[in-house]
Amino acid sequence: MTEPHQPPATPGGPPQNTGPHNAAPDSPPAAGTENAGHNEAGAKSTQVSTLFSSFDFKSLIPGALVGAVSYMAVLITALLFLILALIGVAVSNGGNTEIPSNSMVSGDSTMPSPWSLLGQFAVQLVVMSQLGALGSSIDATIPFVGSVHGSASFFAVPLLLTAISVAVLFFAARFAAKRSAAQSTAGFWIEAATAGLVFTLLVNIIGAIFAVSLPIPNVKISPIGAVTFGSVAFALILGTLAAYLGRVSGTPRFSVRSGLRAAIGRAFETVAVHYGVFFAIAIPVLVIAIGIKSGWQASLSSPLWAPTAGFFMFGLGHLSAVSRTWNSGSSMSSSSNSSGSDISFGFGNALTQFGVPGWAGWLMLLLALISVVVASVFWYLRRGPVVSNKIADWIMLPAAFLVVGTLMTWLSGVTGTFDAGSLASGAVSMTLAWWTPFFLLLWGGATEVSARYLAPQLSRYVPLPLAYKIAPAQPVVAEQVATAAVDDPNGTAAAGAYPALSPREPMTAQAKRKLGLILGAAGLVVVLIVGGFIAVDVIKGNNGPDKAVASYLQALQNGEASKAMAIADPGVANDQRVLLSDEVYSKAAKRIDRFDIVSTNISNDKANVVADMYQDGRKQQTTYSLRKSNPEFLDDHWVMESAPPRNLRISSDTPVKTVLINGQPVDVNLADNRSVTYPALPGEYTVELPSSEKYLTAPKLTAMVNIGTVSTSPVASLEVEASETLKSEAMAQIDAYLAECVKSTEARPANCPLNSYSSSRFTKNFRWALTTKPTFVVSKGYGTSPWRVRTETPGKATVTYEKDNSYGFGTSDWKTTTDTTSVSLSANISVEDGKVKLSFNSY
């Protein structure tokens, strides 16, 4: 690639470097350069052979100090990050940060406080920032399960801590370079390698020593640590490169860069500007939004997660996607096995599953376009006007975008795995889609195009002092001009081709008005386009699947059964909807207290919405399925799939025709030992007999229909008793019956509980009297008779009659005689046509 040209210094510009354009940091004086080629091989051989013999090993001390100081700075920073996060957790939980104990595993022991493990976690966090994976293994004996052997690992890079480690290594090496004697390039590399070696040793050795131990009785948990081969290698490479770049930047003779290496460096600087513009806006907005939504305490942990979230936002804003995969299961229960994957783009309702409004995707796209424009202007100024159309000039920047995009896709991934043998196993991951680097390659191409055709015009408005700081510190020399004439016969790199550094005349009023109109029109177009997309997203978002579920749950909370069924058909026959009416359900107590939409996952024409419901102190998470029905431009018409309700079973130990449910009469036509089952929505229902049942009584019952998927249905079993009215009428009929019986003049009145055992041949003129009334009790009947009355305490009756004591021998001898007899009876009680009827048993 031909090195860009730079015009002579203009008034007000900084002085130009007058050193030779192609001077390399270690090149010999110009004199005798014609013999350099002949002596090059011999010189290199001599340098290598004498390197270690002449090397002063005391020079390793600065490198070792750089590595040690850098590690301590990163460790202190990690400690501060964790303290802030724990403060946020404590504030959110009312001052409590304790880890809850699990009696199945830990018995009566309590888990150690996170504050007591703060230092160990900070050490592991530093290891994770160097691509370490937090992991452990467990051996335990669980009741009813047996011996369990398992392992778990978690990989997530605290990117801000990684960036801080790079910055600390860089500036520490730079500081050391400014206070040490200049060395050769080989000396720089040795010193940098020393810093990297010390850094990786401290990171990983201390990480292995201070692994987190959890003392739990009857459970053997290996120390939880993040040290892996990857963390050892990455910390070594990162520390060496960062220290070398810092060492080089702190050496004055390396301040002028040229050639291919300089061009590559400027390309990566442009990529950094692109990322920097996006992150400088996106991450603070994200942290503020989280603080507003979840409370300021939630933002205290942002140093740990915000950079990774920023990478995900960056990918979504650049038309890529976030990929999620999961699987879990157990060989002991196939019903608990689940697996799947999904791809979420940054537009439409895809973001709502992360609690982000859909229109935010369009703002991220706009921010990506702004970043492209800013980076293209920087690239134009940084490399100078393009002097050729060589393929190298076109692919330099896209290639840098590809490399950084690949690194970003790798570092932003979050994965977790666990394996407990046959008991359970699973894995979950969340990463940018695999095609993200290739999309960023295209964005790099767009930035290159903008740098060639748009940036020359926009660069006129960059302040001259800033433009001079960005432009390469390279003078125009005779060799460059000659090369430019060959590479650019059309003279595109003439002085006028680099307008950002040209002397500027004050703009005329007409030019200002023209510029204002152009900028205003462009801004209006952008506002209308973005506003249109946002308006469409807001309108569609208000009609999204989560809104349908929220309306359904709100209807349940309000007791609006008809509205709930209109949103989600229960799939129940009309004659079975007696409890699914507003009259019944509006009077149900303990309905849903509140609900929260947890996540929304949209895939083509279908969606799954996860919601948390709360009822009477209980919490249940439920997933609802939805589909599009005749979607339109502004409304996808999301329809909930059938949501079958729970059931309520009603039974009675006595035949009843009607019961009151929540005060509403329901015809049940219950016979003995029968029950009816009706679909019912969540809530507490009252079941009782109506006041029209004057002959029956039963205690009022309550039955709770809970949220969730409990297999058994709640039952309201009525225990019916005879009312006092029924008893009174039965007693009145018994009194009338006995009154009729005592009117009899027979010794044995028919169908009466009166009986005289005297011989009817020698007796006459019977007169009955009920001297003591019997007492009765009403109880459950048998067969078709719901009630039965029987004697509890027998009564007494006297009978006076005339008796012929001659018994037929001789003259009759009639004398008055009185006998006493016991009175008891039983009868079946029924209610026919609203009247009490007694059927007395035969005697």
XYZ file of C-alpha atoms in Angstrom, residues 86-737:
652
model
C -22.662 -6.456 46.607
C -23.777 -3.041 47.818
C -26.351 -3.040 45.024
C -27.550 -6.515 46.030
C -27.733 -5.501 49.682
C -29.765 -2.391 48.908
C -32.136 -4.386 46.674
C -32.680 -7.070 49.342
C -33.081 -4.820 52.319
C -29.486 -5.188 53.441
C -29.337 -8.974 53.033
C -26.652 -10.566 50.890
C -26.593 -14.002 52.484
C -26.653 -17.083 50.266
C -29.737 -19.169 51.115
C -29.034 -22.617 52.522
C -30.404 -25.792 50.987
C -31.387 -28.397 53.543
C -31.151 -31.192 50.967
C -27.458 -30.515 50.523
C -26.229 -28.576 53.497
C -28.365 -29.798 56.359
C -28.407 -27.332 59.194
C -25.285 -25.479 58.077
C -25.343 -21.973 56.703
C -23.545 -20.778 53.616
C -20.645 -18.369 54.125
C -21.344 -14.702 53.595
C -20.312 -13.308 50.192
C -18.450 -10.550 52.038
C -16.169 -13.156 53.625
C -15.353 -14.533 50.156
C -14.892 -11.133 48.542
C -11.127 -11.382 48.140
C -11.274 -14.890 46.669
C -13.971 -13.899 44.196
C -11.937 -10.842 43.165
C -8.951 -13.116 42.450
C -11.137 -15.389 40.315
C -12.651 -12.408 38.544
C -9.175 -11.353 37.415
C -8.585 -14.870 36.060
C -11.926 -14.738 34.219
C -10.880 -11.442 32.640
C -8.031 -13.405 31.054
C -10.468 -15.923 29.521
C -10.567 -18.277 32.493
C -13.670 -20.414 33.027
C -15.095 -20.696 36.542
C -15.598 -24.345 37.404
C -15.888 -26.928 40.152
C -16.878 -30.517 40.835
C -19.043 -32.044 43.558
C -19.412 -35.380 45.311
C -22.431 -35.667 47.573
C -25.018 -38.043 48.958
C -28.537 -36.725 48.524
C -31.495 -38.286 50.359
C -33.712 -40.459 48.135
C -31.206 -40.038 45.294
C -27.920 -41.505 46.458
C -24.377 -40.591 45.510
C -24.040 -37.756 43.020
C -20.883 -36.870 41.129
C -21.042 -33.743 39.053
C -19.238 -30.769 37.626
C -20.144 -27.294 36.451
C -18.408 -24.483 34.596
C -19.230 -20.924 33.634
C -17.501 -18.771 31.031
C -18.107 -15.043 30.806
C -15.427 -12.428 30.316
C -15.639 -9.268 32.460
C -14.559 -7.183 29.473
C -14.083 -3.925 31.328
C -11.573 -5.631 33.598
C -9.841 -7.078 30.526
C -9.640 -3.606 28.984
C -8.301 -2.173 32.242
C -5.598 -4.857 32.375
C -4.513 -3.904 28.830
C -4.494 -0.202 29.690
C -2.563 -0.700 32.938
C 0.067 -2.892 31.246
C 0.390 -0.409 28.389
C 0.807 2.715 30.502
C 2.984 0.998 33.103
C 5.344 -0.125 30.322
C 5.224 3.338 28.772
C 6.074 4.901 32.125
C 8.986 2.478 32.553
C 10.246 3.193 29.013
C 10.497 6.926 29.662
C 12.709 6.250 32.684
C 15.059 3.675 31.232
C 17.827 3.692 28.676
C 16.886 2.979 25.087
C 17.280 -0.633 23.962
C 17.125 -2.572 20.745
C 13.920 -4.086 19.423
C 14.985 -7.454 20.819
C 15.504 -5.853 24.218
C 12.024 -4.402 24.061
C 10.534 -7.810 23.319
C 12.459 -9.459 26.145
C 11.344 -6.804 28.602
C 7.728 -7.091 27.388
C 7.840 -10.881 27.592
C 9.103 -10.576 31.165
C 6.127 -8.362 32.020
C 3.735 -10.824 30.355
C 5.304 -13.811 32.127
C 5.128 -12.187 35.566
C 1.576 -11.051 34.882
C 0.324 -14.505 33.866
C 2.142 -16.188 36.753
C 0.557 -13.859 39.280
C -2.891 -14.138 37.693
C -2.947 -17.911 37.555
C -0.864 -18.956 40.554
C -2.725 -16.665 42.931
C -5.961 -17.735 41.215
C -5.155 -21.391 41.904
C -4.125 -20.742 45.520
C -7.154 -18.632 46.392
C -9.849 -20.748 44.772
C -13.186 -20.393 46.564
C -13.916 -23.135 49.087
C -17.412 -23.814 50.398
C -17.361 -25.928 53.598
C -20.600 -27.919 53.463
C -21.096 -31.012 55.659
C -21.437 -34.342 53.854
C -20.633 -32.688 50.525
C -17.255 -32.589 48.876
C -16.955 -29.561 46.629
C -13.651 -28.994 44.931
C -12.353 -25.410 45.179
C -14.139 -23.154 42.709
C -11.497 -21.683 40.422
C -11.176 -20.161 36.967
C -7.592 -21.108 36.061
C -7.344 -22.911 32.724
C -4.729 -23.342 30.043
C -6.486 -20.581 28.139
C -6.108 -18.107 31.005
C -2.379 -18.908 31.255
C -1.745 -18.453 27.534
C -4.025 -15.437 27.101
C -2.566 -13.527 30.055
C 0.954 -14.199 28.751
C 0.177 -13.039 25.212
C -1.924 -10.089 26.326
C 0.632 -8.947 28.856
C 3.514 -9.253 26.390
C 1.805 -7.374 23.557
C 0.379 -4.620 25.779
C 3.749 -4.102 27.495
C 5.598 -4.074 24.150
C 3.259 -1.481 22.649
C 3.547 0.639 25.774
C 7.349 0.286 25.716
C 7.482 1.296 22.060
C 5.123 4.245 22.505
C 7.288 5.563 25.321
C 10.414 5.627 23.155
C 10.792 8.900 21.182
C 12.553 7.390 18.158
C 9.534 5.231 17.489
C 7.101 8.154 17.229
C 7.203 8.278 13.425
C 5.562 5.280 11.796
C 5.523 4.415 8.154
C 4.955 1.586 5.751
C 2.488 -1.296 5.902
C 2.674 -1.602 9.685
C 1.620 2.013 10.076
C -1.260 1.543 7.637
C -2.512 -1.531 9.525
C -2.242 0.333 12.821
C -4.282 3.235 11.452
C -6.936 0.841 10.170
C -7.347 -0.651 13.637
C -7.411 2.857 15.113
C -10.340 3.609 12.804
C -12.136 0.468 13.960
C -11.529 1.590 17.543
C -13.099 4.975 16.751
C -16.139 3.215 15.271
C -16.582 1.033 18.368
C -15.809 3.943 20.679
C -18.499 6.204 19.219
C -21.096 3.421 19.508
C -20.138 2.381 23.035
C -19.766 5.946 24.318
C -23.473 6.455 23.679
C -24.986 2.981 23.910
C -23.490 1.762 27.200
C -24.282 4.869 29.316
C -27.827 4.890 27.940
C -28.166 1.193 28.792
C -26.876 1.658 32.351
C -29.172 4.648 32.916
C -32.153 2.738 31.503
C -31.455 -0.233 33.780
C -31.144 2.127 36.731
C -34.482 3.745 35.909
C -36.249 0.434 35.390
C -34.766 -1.595 38.254
C -33.484 1.059 40.619
C -30.143 2.835 40.876
C -28.695 -0.055 42.867
C -28.922 -2.268 39.769
C -26.462 0.041 37.996
C -23.781 -0.567 40.625
C -22.986 -3.942 39.080
C -22.775 -2.494 35.555
C -18.953 -2.652 35.372
C -19.306 -6.442 35.370
C -21.974 -6.816 32.669
C -22.305 -3.538 30.741
C -19.430 -4.116 28.244
C -20.763 -7.552 27.290
C -24.248 -6.103 26.926
C -22.687 -3.338 24.849
C -21.186 -5.922 22.482
C -24.607 -7.548 22.091
C -26.132 -4.129 21.348
C -23.328 -3.449 18.867
C -24.077 -6.673 17.011
C -27.831 -6.018 16.969
C -27.325 -2.449 15.785
C -25.155 -3.724 12.907
C -27.937 -6.035 11.650
C -26.582 -9.172 13.299
C -28.384 -11.254 15.913
C -28.023 -12.811 19.349
C -28.058 -16.599 19.404
C -29.233 -18.580 22.418
C -29.068 -22.331 22.924
C -30.068 -24.496 25.855
C -30.535 -28.088 26.805
C -31.243 -29.822 30.060
C -32.496 -33.194 31.085
C -32.169 -36.306 33.121
C -32.175 -39.976 32.284
C -34.372 -40.493 35.343
C -37.238 -38.366 33.999
C -37.662 -37.898 30.278
C -40.513 -35.429 30.829
C -38.062 -32.896 32.255
C -35.794 -32.929 29.220
C -35.781 -29.800 27.115
C -33.551 -28.231 24.494
C -33.766 -25.561 21.876
C -32.231 -22.524 20.289
C -33.364 -19.208 18.933
C -32.057 -16.208 17.056
C -33.092 -12.701 18.114
C -32.596 -9.741 15.825
C -32.715 -6.138 16.926
C -35.997 -5.201 15.340
C -39.685 -5.744 15.884
C -40.620 -7.463 19.133
C -37.436 -9.523 19.416
C -35.916 -7.160 21.974
C -38.905 -7.278 24.276
C -37.777 -10.661 25.650
C -34.842 -8.790 27.185
C -37.077 -6.057 28.557
C -36.053 -3.606 25.797
C -38.705 -1.783 23.705
C -38.727 -2.762 20.040
C -38.050 0.761 18.748
C -34.649 0.705 20.485
C -33.385 -1.493 17.621
C -33.862 1.344 15.139
C -31.972 3.719 17.420
C -29.084 1.226 17.568
C -29.074 1.066 13.755
C -29.006 4.870 13.592
C -26.134 4.899 16.080
C -24.290 2.364 13.902
C -24.708 4.635 10.859
C -23.435 7.635 12.834
C -20.440 5.565 13.938
C -19.714 4.695 10.304
C -19.720 8.351 9.279
C -17.486 9.435 12.168
C -15.066 6.545 11.569
C -14.927 7.276 7.820
C -13.961 10.894 8.469
C -11.300 9.728 10.909
C -10.007 7.157 8.379
C -9.881 9.800 5.649
C -7.896 12.178 7.833
C -5.710 9.522 9.416
C -4.375 7.935 6.257
C -4.577 10.989 3.994
C -6.155 11.183 0.547
C -6.278 7.932 -1.382
C -3.693 7.957 -4.136
C -4.615 4.723 -5.879
C -7.369 2.157 -6.347
C -5.244 -0.813 -5.444
C -7.066 -3.711 -3.878
C -4.947 -3.286 -0.738
C -6.376 0.199 -0.264
C -9.912 -1.209 -0.388
C -9.538 -4.258 1.835
C -7.381 -2.782 4.594
C -10.254 -1.353 6.631
C -12.824 -4.155 6.012
C -10.165 -6.688 7.016
C -9.630 -4.820 10.290
C -13.400 -4.841 10.904
C -13.421 -8.601 10.244
C -10.598 -9.289 12.695
C -12.045 -7.145 15.485
C -15.537 -8.528 14.824
C -14.236 -12.065 15.188
C -12.558 -11.166 18.476
C -15.711 -9.421 19.710
C -17.922 -12.416 18.837
C -15.589 -14.690 20.762
C -15.164 -12.517 23.845
C -18.831 -11.607 24.242
C -20.052 -15.195 24.563
C -21.553 -16.400 27.841
C -21.800 -20.149 28.425
C -22.598 -22.400 31.336
C -22.629 -26.177 31.686
C -23.368 -28.688 34.420
C -23.251 -32.465 34.513
C -24.500 -34.553 37.419
C -24.420 -37.905 35.659
C -27.768 -39.643 35.358
C -29.362 -37.168 37.772
C -29.251 -34.112 35.511
C -27.150 -32.316 32.938
C -27.480 -29.237 30.822
C -25.863 -26.348 29.026
C -26.840 -22.820 28.091
C -25.122 -20.224 25.963
C -25.738 -16.731 24.679
C -23.506 -15.397 21.918
C -23.558 -13.169 18.901
C -24.563 -15.009 15.739
C -21.718 -16.751 13.918
C -22.074 -14.494 10.876
C -21.424 -11.305 12.882
C -17.764 -10.899 11.709
C -18.822 -11.173 8.068
C -21.521 -8.556 8.535
C -18.911 -6.289 10.118
C -16.701 -6.910 7.072
C -19.497 -5.350 5.011
C -19.785 -2.466 7.460
C -16.051 -1.940 7.048
C -16.585 -1.763 3.304
C -19.329 0.813 3.826
C -16.930 2.854 5.975
C -14.309 2.702 3.208
C -16.840 3.914 0.635
C -17.924 6.727 2.949
C -14.264 7.701 3.487
C -13.746 8.041 -0.276
C -16.905 9.870 -1.273
C -18.566 11.420 1.783
C -15.691 12.101 4.186
C -13.862 14.574 1.863
C -16.918 16.811 2.076
C -17.580 16.335 5.768
C -13.927 16.752 6.704
C -14.168 20.451 5.792
C -16.146 20.950 8.985
C -13.645 19.249 11.285
C -11.816 21.918 13.343
C -8.290 22.409 12.004
C -6.489 21.726 15.314
C -8.332 18.398 15.617
C -7.724 17.569 11.952
C -3.979 18.154 12.362
C -3.885 15.902 15.409
C -5.588 13.096 13.481
C -3.586 13.477 10.254
C -0.398 11.367 9.989
C 2.796 13.150 10.991
C 4.487 12.518 7.637
C 6.002 15.213 5.401
C 5.750 15.266 1.624
C 9.143 14.347 0.139
C 10.346 14.076 -3.390
C 10.111 10.295 -3.474
C 6.445 10.445 -2.397
C 5.544 12.959 -5.074
C 7.178 10.812 -7.737
C 5.398 7.711 -6.468
C 2.090 9.570 -6.400
C 2.569 10.640 -10.037
C 3.037 7.024 -11.091
C 0.271 5.568 -8.885
C -2.173 8.407 -9.516
C -1.796 9.729 -13.065
C -5.062 11.649 -12.675
C -3.671 13.623 -9.764
C -6.447 12.810 -7.307
C -4.046 13.454 -4.447
C -3.382 17.030 -5.355
C -3.554 19.673 -2.726
C -7.238 20.185 -3.281
C -7.919 16.466 -2.600
C -7.219 16.922 1.095
C -9.620 19.750 1.954
C -9.609 19.199 5.694
C -6.112 20.652 6.034
C -6.484 23.401 3.428
C -6.652 27.024 4.554
C -10.260 28.013 5.086
C -12.030 31.204 4.257
C -14.962 32.369 6.330
C -18.258 31.103 4.972
C -20.501 33.641 3.292
C -24.007 34.185 4.516
C -25.357 32.489 1.420
C -23.126 29.459 1.980
C -24.213 29.266 5.598
C -27.863 29.368 4.588
C -27.248 26.687 1.988
C -25.416 24.515 4.493
C -28.168 25.063 7.038
C -30.829 24.057 4.541
C -28.881 20.949 3.526
C -28.244 19.889 7.122
C -31.806 20.708 8.120
C -33.240 18.708 5.249
C -30.938 15.802 5.975
C -31.824 15.934 9.644
C -35.517 16.115 8.844
C -35.238 13.093 6.558
C -33.396 11.156 9.264
C -35.938 12.196 11.906
C -38.854 11.246 9.670
C -37.346 7.887 8.735
C -36.279 6.979 12.267
C -39.450 8.446 13.712
C -41.512 6.453 11.245
C -39.757 3.238 12.191
C -40.123 4.048 15.879
C -43.805 4.904 15.437
C -44.431 1.634 13.609
C -42.534 -0.269 16.283
C -44.375 1.494 19.105
C -47.762 0.835 17.526
C -46.921 -2.785 16.785
C -45.311 -3.137 20.207
C -48.548 -1.988 21.832
C -50.228 -4.832 19.979
C -47.450 -7.359 20.581
C -47.817 -10.836 22.076
C -46.844 -9.620 25.522
C -49.694 -7.121 25.428
C -52.189 -9.869 24.661
C -50.937 -11.928 27.601
C -50.905 -8.864 29.852
C -54.521 -8.095 28.874
C -55.511 -11.689 29.611
C -53.855 -11.695 33.038
C -55.255 -8.246 33.821
C -58.730 -9.539 33.031
C -58.166 -12.405 35.456
C -56.961 -9.973 38.082
C -60.030 -7.776 37.554
C -62.464 -10.712 37.607
C -63.488 -10.156 33.970
C -64.011 -13.741 32.882
C -65.751 -12.899 29.606
C -62.884 -10.637 28.548
C -60.302 -13.270 29.485
C -62.143 -15.908 27.446
C -62.383 -13.534 24.504
C -58.584 -13.216 24.540
C -57.832 -16.899 25.195
C -60.575 -19.378 24.345
C -60.703 -21.921 27.185
C -61.787 -24.704 24.851
C -64.803 -25.545 27.020
C -68.354 -26.392 25.905
C -70.923 -23.678 26.559
C -72.920 -25.770 29.021
C -69.761 -26.200 31.075
C -69.039 -22.466 31.387
C -71.299 -21.866 34.370
C -68.343 -20.655 36.486
C -66.741 -18.720 33.627
C -69.185 -15.858 33.805
C -68.534 -12.353 35.051
C -71.313 -12.729 37.634
C -69.575 -15.686 39.254
C -65.905 -14.809 38.736
C -66.120 -11.136 39.700
C -67.130 -12.235 43.207
C -64.289 -14.763 43.552
C -61.812 -13.822 46.262
C -58.047 -14.267 46.092
C -57.754 -13.911 42.348
C -54.373 -13.060 40.829
C -52.771 -10.369 42.976
C -50.378 -9.181 40.291
C -48.306 -10.411 37.378
C -45.049 -9.646 35.581
C -44.156 -10.335 31.964
C -40.749 -12.032 32.211
C -39.795 -12.538 28.578
C -41.165 -12.652 25.047
C -39.718 -14.885 22.369
C -40.945 -14.415 18.805
C -40.138 -16.883 16.045
C -41.744 -16.198 12.662
C -45.515 -16.299 13.185
C -45.411 -17.746 16.685
C -44.441 -16.405 20.067
C -43.940 -17.619 23.622
C -44.534 -15.236 26.484
C -43.345 -16.129 29.983
C -45.204 -14.499 32.865
C -44.935 -14.633 36.650
C -48.276 -14.705 38.470
C -48.812 -14.066 42.167
C -51.805 -15.361 44.137
C -52.269 -15.271 47.880
C -48.513 -15.298 48.539
C -47.743 -17.939 45.880
C -45.768 -17.402 42.698
C -46.136 -19.417 39.524
C -44.336 -18.985 36.193
C -46.336 -19.898 33.111
C -45.531 -19.878 29.400
C -48.262 -18.823 26.971
C -48.199 -19.624 23.261
C -49.481 -17.163 20.681
C -49.751 -16.979 16.906
C -50.362 -14.281 14.332
C -53.841 -14.113 12.814
C -54.196 -12.113 9.598
C -51.294 -9.757 10.390
C -51.396 -6.202 9.100
C -48.765 -3.499 8.711
C -49.386 -1.932 12.095
C -50.902 -4.877 13.918
C -49.832 -8.513 13.852
C -53.070 -9.558 15.560
C -51.507 -11.881 18.084
C -53.941 -14.519 19.275
C -53.410 -16.647 22.352
C -53.674 -20.374 21.966
C -56.300 -22.137 24.045
C -55.684 -21.675 27.772
C -57.592 -24.515 29.511
C -58.667 -23.488 33.024
C -58.460 -25.597 36.160
C -61.518 -27.487 37.476
C -63.678 -27.153 40.570
C -65.557 -30.268 41.766
C -68.767 -29.961 43.788
C -70.355 -32.867 45.649
C -73.129 -33.366 48.203
C -74.056 -36.154 50.567
C -77.740 -35.332 50.049
C -79.601 -34.837 46.792
C -79.807 -31.140 45.921
C -80.866 -29.424 42.742
C -79.365 -25.972 43.124
C -76.361 -24.488 44.893
C -75.046 -20.960 45.176
C -71.503 -20.433 43.863
C -70.188 -16.988 44.733
C -73.816 -16.028 45.342
C -75.017 -17.130 41.909
C -77.502 -20.053 41.597
C -76.193 -23.017 39.626
C -78.368 -26.020 38.723
C -76.349 -29.071 39.696
C -79.052 -31.778 40.170
C -76.902 -33.743 42.555
C -78.070 -37.133 43.781
C -76.500 -39.097 46.641
C -72.724 -39.535 46.445
C -72.532 -37.773 43.096
C -70.468 -34.796 42.048
C -70.196 -32.352 39.171
C -67.033 -30.728 37.819
C -66.891 -27.311 36.191
C -63.930 -25.415 34.657
C -62.918 -22.499 36.873
C -60.437 -19.619 36.740
C -57.960 -18.899 39.574
C -59.622 -17.672 42.735
C -61.480 -18.649 45.885
C -65.079 -19.780 45.400
C -67.864 -20.000 48.013
C -70.370 -22.863 47.752
C -73.595 -22.931 49.768
C -77.259 -23.843 49.581
C -79.689 -21.172 48.395
C -82.155 -19.644 50.806
C -84.981 -21.263 48.826
C -83.887 -24.588 50.291
C -85.851 -23.940 53.543
C -85.866 -27.588 54.507
C -82.073 -28.140 54.058
C -79.039 -26.491 55.552
C -75.277 -26.847 55.056
C -72.187 -24.890 56.191
C -70.817 -22.461 53.628
C -67.689 -23.860 51.966
C -64.712 -22.209 50.250
C -62.644 -23.896 47.564
C -59.388 -22.446 46.231
C -58.541 -22.788 42.543
C -54.795 -22.148 42.472
C -52.593 -20.881 39.686
C -50.289 -23.433 38.178
C -50.670 -26.929 36.835
C -51.618 -28.996 39.906
C -53.015 -32.330 38.748
C -55.784 -32.611 41.368
C -58.869 -30.404 41.348
C -60.164 -28.637 44.450
C -63.381 -30.142 45.877
C -66.287 -28.483 47.671
C -68.183 -31.262 49.502
C -71.482 -30.120 50.968
C -72.550 -31.810 54.207
C -76.299 -31.222 54.170
C -78.489 -31.419 57.261
C -82.224 -31.127 57.804
C -83.192 -27.594 58.618
C -85.148 -26.650 61.741
C -88.089 -25.898 59.503
C -88.098 -29.451 58.199
C -87.777 -30.835 61.694
C -90.596 -28.662 62.972
C -92.918 -29.678 60.187
C -91.998 -33.326 60.666
C -92.708 -33.082 64.388
C -96.014 -31.356 63.670
C -97.049 -34.151 61.364
C -96.018 -36.748 63.954
C -98.068 -34.933 66.594
C -101.075 -34.892 64.306
C -100.540 -38.528 63.501
